[in-house]
Amino acid sequence: MANSMSVFDISSRAMAAQMVRLNTTASNLANAGSVSGSEATAFRSLKPVFRAVTGADGQATVAVDRVTTTQTAPTKRHDPNHPLADANGDVWDAAVDSAAELVEMIETSRQYQNNVQVMQTAKSLTLDTLRIGQ
C-alpha cells in the first residue's frame, strides 16, 4: 500500500480545500460593494474548482484544481457624479450575489466542521484501540 491515505490525510486535504473555498467567498464578499469605471475592470466573483484525488487503494479525497472567475456580468449603473464614472456617466457594480455568497459560506463552514468531526472520531477510535492493548 504505497500510496495509501489515512483518514487524517483525507480529512486534512478536504479541510484545506474548504479553506480555499472560504477564502474565495471572503474575497467575493469583500468586493461585493466595489465599483469600477469599466465593465472590463469590474470585479467578478471567484469560484474554486475541485477535483477528486484517488489513492492506490481506491480511497479518495479532494484537491483544488484552480480558482476561476465567474462569467456573471457586472451591473451597469448610471451615476454621473461618481468619481469613477466613464464619459457616459456609467459605473459598473461588482458581479457578486451577496446572498448566494452567504449560503456558500455556511455550506463551507459545515463541510469543514464535518471533516473536523471525522478527525476527532478517528482520534478517539485510535486512542480506544491503544487502550485495549493495556
mmCIF file with all atom_site columns, C-alpha atoms in Angstrom:
data_model
loop_
_atom_site.group_PDB
_atom_site.id
_atom_site.type_symbol
_atom_site.label_atom_id
_atom_site.label_alt_id
_atom_site.label_comp_id
_atom_site.label_asym_id
_atom_site.label_entity_id
_atom_site.label_seq_id
_atom_site.pdbx_PDB_ins_code
_atom_site.Cartn_x
_atom_site.Cartn_y
_atom_site.Cartn_z
_atom_site.occupancy
_atom_site.B_iso_or_equiv
_atom_site.pdbx_formal_charge
_atom_site.auth_seq_id
_atom_site.auth_comp_id
_atom_site.auth_asym_id
_atom_site.auth_atom_id
_atom_site.pdbx_PDB_model_num
ATOM 1   C CA . MET A 1 1   ? 0.000   0.000  0.000   1.00 0.00 ? 1   MET A CA 1
ATOM 2   C CA . ALA A 1 2   ? 2.474   2.579  -1.190  1.00 0.00 ? 2   ALA A CA 1
ATOM 3   C CA . ASN A 1 3   ? 0.052   5.453  -1.750  1.00 0.00 ? 3   ASN A CA 1
ATOM 4   C CA . SER A 1 4   ? -2.488  4.610  0.926   1.00 0.00 ? 4   SER A CA 1
ATOM 5   C CA . MET A 1 5   ? -4.193  7.610  2.521   1.00 0.00 ? 5   MET A CA 1
ATOM 6   C CA . SER A 1 6   ? -5.164  7.649  6.166   1.00 0.00 ? 6   SER A CA 1
ATOM 7   C CA . VAL A 1 7   ? -8.378  9.164  7.415   1.00 0.00 ? 7   VAL A CA 1
ATOM 8   C CA . PHE A 1 8   ? -6.248  12.068 8.669   1.00 0.00 ? 8   PHE A CA 1
ATOM 9   C CA . ASP A 1 9   ? -4.769  12.634 5.176   1.00 0.00 ? 9   ASP A CA 1
ATOM 10  C CA . ILE A 1 10  ? -8.189  12.534 3.568   1.00 0.00 ? 10  ILE A CA 1
ATOM 11  C CA . SER A 1 11  ? -9.815  14.892 6.047   1.00 0.00 ? 11  SER A CA 1
ATOM 12  C CA . SER A 1 12  ? -6.915  17.338 6.205   1.00 0.00 ? 12  SER A CA 1
ATOM 13  C CA . ARG A 1 13  ? -6.885  17.673 2.413   1.00 0.00 ? 13  ARG A CA 1
ATOM 14  C CA . ALA A 1 14  ? -10.642 18.210 2.439   1.00 0.00 ? 14  ALA A CA 1
ATOM 15  C CA . MET A 1 15  ? -10.248 20.863 5.140   1.00 0.00 ? 15  MET A CA 1
ATOM 16  C CA . ALA A 1 16  ? -7.555  22.616 3.087   1.00 0.00 ? 16  ALA A CA 1
ATOM 17  C CA . ALA A 1 17  ? -9.862  22.639 0.061   1.00 0.00 ? 17  ALA A CA 1
ATOM 18  C CA . GLN A 1 18  ? -12.675 24.109 2.157   1.00 0.00 ? 18  GLN A CA 1
ATOM 19  C CA . MET A 1 19  ? -10.315 26.839 3.375   1.00 0.00 ? 19  MET A CA 1
ATOM 20  C CA . VAL A 1 20  ? -9.641  27.832 -0.246  1.00 0.00 ? 20  VAL A CA 1
ATOM 21  C CA . ARG A 1 21  ? -13.397 27.869 -0.802  1.00 0.00 ? 21  ARG A CA 1
ATOM 22  C CA . LEU A 1 22  ? -13.879 30.055 2.277   1.00 0.00 ? 22  LEU A CA 1
ATOM 23  C CA . ASN A 1 23  ? -11.099 32.427 1.188   1.00 0.00 ? 23  ASN A CA 1
ATOM 24  C CA . THR A 1 24  ? -12.705 32.904 -2.231  1.00 0.00 ? 24  THR A CA 1
ATOM 25  C CA . THR A 1 25  ? -16.073 33.527 -0.557  1.00 0.00 ? 25  THR A CA 1
ATOM 26  C CA . ALA A 1 26  ? -14.468 36.098 1.746   1.00 0.00 ? 26  ALA A CA 1
ATOM 27  C CA . SER A 1 27  ? -12.862 37.786 -1.262  1.00 0.00 ? 27  SER A CA 1
ATOM 28  C CA . ASN A 1 28  ? -16.194 37.877 -3.051  1.00 0.00 ? 28  ASN A CA 1
ATOM 29  C CA . LEU A 1 29  ? -17.979 39.369 -0.050  1.00 0.00 ? 29  LEU A CA 1
ATOM 30  C CA . ALA A 1 30  ? -15.206 41.918 0.469   1.00 0.00 ? 30  ALA A CA 1
ATOM 31  C CA . ASN A 1 31  ? -15.595 43.090 -3.127  1.00 0.00 ? 31  ASN A CA 1
ATOM 32  C CA . ALA A 1 32  ? -19.405 42.911 -3.255  1.00 0.00 ? 32  ALA A CA 1
ATOM 33  C CA . GLY A 1 33  ? -19.797 46.661 -2.967  1.00 0.00 ? 33  GLY A CA 1
ATOM 34  C CA . SER A 1 34  ? -16.934 47.642 -5.216  1.00 0.00 ? 34  SER A CA 1
ATOM 35  C CA . VAL A 1 35  ? -17.469 49.852 -8.240  1.00 0.00 ? 35  VAL A CA 1
ATOM 36  C CA . SER A 1 36  ? -15.417 50.185 -11.399 1.00 0.00 ? 36  SER A CA 1
ATOM 37  C CA . GLY A 1 37  ? -15.204 52.656 -14.224 1.00 0.00 ? 37  GLY A CA 1
ATOM 38  C CA . SER A 1 38  ? -15.431 49.979 -16.914 1.00 0.00 ? 38  SER A CA 1
ATOM 39  C CA . GLU A 1 39  ? -17.028 46.587 -17.400 1.00 0.00 ? 39  GLU A CA 1
ATOM 40  C CA . ALA A 1 40  ? -13.645 45.008 -18.134 1.00 0.00 ? 40  ALA A CA 1
ATOM 41  C CA . THR A 1 41  ? -12.146 46.030 -14.781 1.00 0.00 ? 41  THR A CA 1
ATOM 42  C CA . ALA A 1 42  ? -15.227 45.339 -12.624 1.00 0.00 ? 42  ALA A CA 1
ATOM 43  C CA . PHE A 1 43  ? -14.838 42.580 -10.045 1.00 0.00 ? 43  PHE A CA 1
ATOM 44  C CA . ARG A 1 44  ? -16.338 39.194 -10.888 1.00 0.00 ? 44  ARG A CA 1
ATOM 45  C CA . SER A 1 45  ? -16.818 36.596 -8.190  1.00 0.00 ? 45  SER A CA 1
ATOM 46  C CA . LEU A 1 46  ? -14.321 33.772 -7.799  1.00 0.00 ? 46  LEU A CA 1
ATOM 47  C CA . LYS A 1 47  ? -15.129 30.063 -7.524  1.00 0.00 ? 47  LYS A CA 1
ATOM 48  C CA . PRO A 1 48  ? -12.767 27.215 -6.665  1.00 0.00 ? 48  PRO A CA 1
ATOM 49  C CA . VAL A 1 49  ? -12.847 24.128 -8.877  1.00 0.00 ? 49  VAL A CA 1
ATOM 50  C CA . PHE A 1 50  ? -12.256 20.878 -7.020  1.00 0.00 ? 50  PHE A CA 1
ATOM 51  C CA . ARG A 1 51  ? -11.044 17.558 -8.377  1.00 0.00 ? 51  ARG A CA 1
ATOM 52  C CA . ALA A 1 52  ? -11.035 14.110 -6.836  1.00 0.00 ? 52  ALA A CA 1
ATOM 53  C CA . VAL A 1 53  ? -7.691  12.623 -5.836  1.00 0.00 ? 53  VAL A CA 1
ATOM 54  C CA . THR A 1 54  ? -7.793  8.834  -5.668  1.00 0.00 ? 54  THR A CA 1
ATOM 55  C CA . GLY A 1 55  ? -5.105  6.825  -3.919  1.00 0.00 ? 55  GLY A CA 1
ATOM 56  C CA . ALA A 1 56  ? -3.780  3.429  -4.981  1.00 0.00 ? 56  ALA A CA 1
ATOM 57  C CA . ASP A 1 57  ? -6.185  1.695  -2.603  1.00 0.00 ? 57  ASP A CA 1
ATOM 58  C CA . GLY A 1 58  ? -9.264  3.408  -4.085  1.00 0.00 ? 58  GLY A CA 1
ATOM 59  C CA . GLN A 1 59  ? -9.723  5.921  -1.293  1.00 0.00 ? 59  GLN A CA 1
ATOM 60  C CA . ALA A 1 60  ? -10.398 9.424  -2.499  1.00 0.00 ? 60  ALA A CA 1
ATOM 61  C CA . THR A 1 61  ? -10.049 12.931 -1.212  1.00 0.00 ? 61  THR A CA 1
ATOM 62  C CA . VAL A 1 62  ? -10.250 16.339 -2.849  1.00 0.00 ? 62  VAL A CA 1
ATOM 63  C CA . ALA A 1 63  ? -7.833  18.943 -4.148  1.00 0.00 ? 63  ALA A CA 1
ATOM 64  C CA . VAL A 1 64  ? -8.296  22.423 -5.543  1.00 0.00 ? 64  VAL A CA 1
ATOM 65  C CA . ASP A 1 65  ? -7.694  22.264 -9.278  1.00 0.00 ? 65  ASP A CA 1
ATOM 66  C CA . ARG A 1 66  ? -7.918  26.023 -9.820  1.00 0.00 ? 66  ARG A CA 1
ATOM 67  C CA . VAL A 1 67  ? -9.822  29.145 -8.874  1.00 0.00 ? 67  VAL A CA 1
ATOM 68  C CA . THR A 1 68  ? -11.861 30.610 -11.702 1.00 0.00 ? 68  THR A CA 1
ATOM 69  C CA . THR A 1 69  ? -13.650 33.873 -12.329 1.00 0.00 ? 69  THR A CA 1
ATOM 70  C CA . THR A 1 70  ? -17.364 33.565 -12.984 1.00 0.00 ? 70  THR A CA 1
ATOM 71  C CA . GLN A 1 71  ? -18.891 34.729 -16.245 1.00 0.00 ? 71  GLN A CA 1
ATOM 72  C CA . THR A 1 72  ? -21.575 36.784 -14.489 1.00 0.00 ? 72  THR A CA 1
ATOM 73  C CA . ALA A 1 73  ? -21.628 40.261 -15.965 1.00 0.00 ? 73  ALA A CA 1
ATOM 74  C CA . PRO A 1 74  ? -21.247 43.273 -13.695 1.00 0.00 ? 74  PRO A CA 1
ATOM 75  C CA . THR A 1 75  ? -24.229 45.580 -13.361 1.00 0.00 ? 75  THR A CA 1
ATOM 76  C CA . LYS A 1 76  ? -24.067 48.881 -15.226 1.00 0.00 ? 76  LYS A CA 1
ATOM 77  C CA . ARG A 1 77  ? -25.451 51.805 -13.276 1.00 0.00 ? 77  ARG A CA 1
ATOM 78  C CA . HIS A 1 78  ? -25.811 55.421 -14.354 1.00 0.00 ? 78  HIS A CA 1
ATOM 79  C CA . ASP A 1 79  ? -24.150 57.635 -11.754 1.00 0.00 ? 79  ASP A CA 1
ATOM 80  C CA . PRO A 1 80  ? -22.531 60.662 -13.425 1.00 0.00 ? 80  PRO A CA 1
ATOM 81  C CA . ASN A 1 81  ? -21.450 62.124 -10.066 1.00 0.00 ? 81  ASN A CA 1
ATOM 82  C CA . HIS A 1 82  ? -19.369 59.076 -9.140  1.00 0.00 ? 82  HIS A CA 1
ATOM 83  C CA . PRO A 1 83  ? -15.613 59.736 -9.400  1.00 0.00 ? 83  PRO A CA 1
ATOM 84  C CA . LEU A 1 84  ? -15.124 56.512 -11.414 1.00 0.00 ? 84  LEU A CA 1
ATOM 85  C CA . ALA A 1 85  ? -17.904 57.231 -13.915 1.00 0.00 ? 85  ALA A CA 1
ATOM 86  C CA . ASP A 1 86  ? -16.956 56.926 -17.575 1.00 0.00 ? 86  ASP A CA 1
ATOM 87  C CA . ALA A 1 87  ? -17.688 59.549 -20.262 1.00 0.00 ? 87  ALA A CA 1
ATOM 88  C CA . ASN A 1 88  ? -21.336 58.412 -20.378 1.00 0.00 ? 88  ASN A CA 1
ATOM 89  C CA . GLY A 1 89  ? -21.691 58.726 -16.594 1.00 0.00 ? 89  GLY A CA 1
ATOM 90  C CA . ASP A 1 90  ? -21.848 54.947 -16.048 1.00 0.00 ? 90  ASP A CA 1
ATOM 91  C CA . VAL A 1 91  ? -20.176 52.788 -13.408 1.00 0.00 ? 91  VAL A CA 1
ATOM 92  C CA . TRP A 1 92  ? -20.170 49.013 -13.021 1.00 0.00 ? 92  TRP A CA 1
ATOM 93  C CA . ASP A 1 93  ? -21.045 47.270 -9.769  1.00 0.00 ? 93  ASP A CA 1
ATOM 94  C CA . ALA A 1 94  ? -19.222 44.063 -8.880  1.00 0.00 ? 94  ALA A CA 1
ATOM 95  C CA . ALA A 1 95  ? -20.796 40.855 -10.153 1.00 0.00 ? 95  ALA A CA 1
ATOM 96  C CA . VAL A 1 96  ? -21.319 39.326 -6.714  1.00 0.00 ? 96  VAL A CA 1
ATOM 97  C CA . ASP A 1 97  ? -24.529 37.870 -5.309  1.00 0.00 ? 97  ASP A CA 1
ATOM 98  C CA . SER A 1 98  ? -24.107 38.522 -1.577  1.00 0.00 ? 98  SER A CA 1
ATOM 99  C CA . ALA A 1 99  ? -26.967 36.219 -0.574  1.00 0.00 ? 99  ALA A CA 1
ATOM 100 C CA . ALA A 1 100 ? -25.509 33.325 -2.581  1.00 0.00 ? 100 ALA A CA 1
ATOM 101 C CA . GLU A 1 101 ? -22.082 34.004 -1.075  1.00 0.00 ? 101 GLU A CA 1
ATOM 102 C CA . LEU A 1 102 ? -23.516 33.855 2.456   1.00 0.00 ? 102 LEU A CA 1
ATOM 103 C CA . VAL A 1 103 ? -25.107 30.488 1.654   1.00 0.00 ? 103 VAL A CA 1
ATOM 104 C CA . GLU A 1 104 ? -21.752 29.332 0.249   1.00 0.00 ? 104 GLU A CA 1
ATOM 105 C CA . MET A 1 105 ? -20.043 30.465 3.454   1.00 0.00 ? 105 MET A CA 1
ATOM 106 C CA . ILE A 1 106 ? -22.457 28.489 5.649   1.00 0.00 ? 106 ILE A CA 1
ATOM 107 C CA . GLU A 1 107 ? -22.110 25.372 3.478   1.00 0.00 ? 107 GLU A CA 1
ATOM 108 C CA . THR A 1 108 ? -18.320 25.666 3.520   1.00 0.00 ? 108 THR A CA 1
ATOM 109 C CA . SER A 1 109 ? -18.320 26.015 7.296   1.00 0.00 ? 109 SER A CA 1
ATOM 110 C CA . ARG A 1 110 ? -20.440 22.878 7.643   1.00 0.00 ? 110 ARG A CA 1
ATOM 111 C CA . GLN A 1 111 ? -18.218 20.881 5.295   1.00 0.00 ? 111 GLN A CA 1
ATOM 112 C CA . TYR A 1 112 ? -15.147 21.981 7.234   1.00 0.00 ? 112 TYR A CA 1
ATOM 113 C CA . GLN A 1 113 ? -16.785 21.083 10.548  1.00 0.00 ? 113 GLN A CA 1
ATOM 114 C CA . ASN A 1 114 ? -17.775 17.659 9.177   1.00 0.00 ? 114 ASN A CA 1
ATOM 115 C CA . ASN A 1 115 ? -14.129 16.933 8.467   1.00 0.00 ? 115 ASN A CA 1
ATOM 116 C CA . VAL A 1 116 ? -13.099 18.163 11.915  1.00 0.00 ? 116 VAL A CA 1
ATOM 117 C CA . GLN A 1 117 ? -15.619 15.695 13.345  1.00 0.00 ? 117 GLN A CA 1
ATOM 118 C CA . VAL A 1 118 ? -14.199 12.884 11.202  1.00 0.00 ? 118 VAL A CA 1
ATOM 119 C CA . MET A 1 119 ? -10.721 13.603 12.564  1.00 0.00 ? 119 MET A CA 1
ATOM 120 C CA . GLN A 1 120 ? -11.972 13.769 16.151  1.00 0.00 ? 120 GLN A CA 1
ATOM 121 C CA . THR A 1 121 ? -13.767 10.440 15.719  1.00 0.00 ? 121 THR A CA 1
ATOM 122 C CA . ALA A 1 122 ? -10.694 8.819  14.160  1.00 0.00 ? 122 ALA A CA 1
ATOM 123 C CA . LYS A 1 123 ? -8.542  10.121 17.021  1.00 0.00 ? 123 LYS A CA 1
ATOM 124 C CA . SER A 1 124 ? -10.987 8.776  19.590  1.00 0.00 ? 124 SER A CA 1
ATOM 125 C CA . LEU A 1 125 ? -11.101 5.356  17.904  1.00 0.00 ? 125 LEU A CA 1
ATOM 126 C CA . THR A 1 126 ? -7.316  5.234  17.705  1.00 0.00 ? 126 THR A CA 1
ATOM 127 C CA . LEU A 1 127 ? -6.972  6.059  21.405  1.00 0.00 ? 127 LEU A CA 1
ATOM 128 C CA . ASP A 1 128 ? -9.622  3.456  22.282  1.00 0.00 ? 128 ASP A CA 1
ATOM 129 C CA . THR A 1 129 ? -7.725  0.865  20.260  1.00 0.00 ? 129 THR A CA 1
ATOM 130 C CA . LEU A 1 130 ? -4.480  1.704  22.054  1.00 0.00 ? 130 LEU A CA 1
ATOM 131 C CA . ARG A 1 131 ? -6.213  1.315  25.418  1.00 0.00 ? 131 ARG A CA 1
ATOM 132 C CA . ILE A 1 132 ? -7.289  -2.236 24.502  1.00 0.00 ? 132 ILE A CA 1
ATOM 133 C CA . GLY A 1 133 ? -3.654  -3.293 24.493  1.00 0.00 ? 133 GLY A CA 1
ATOM 134 C CA . GLN A 1 134 ? -3.048  -2.029 28.031  1.00 0.00 ? 134 GLN A CA 1
#
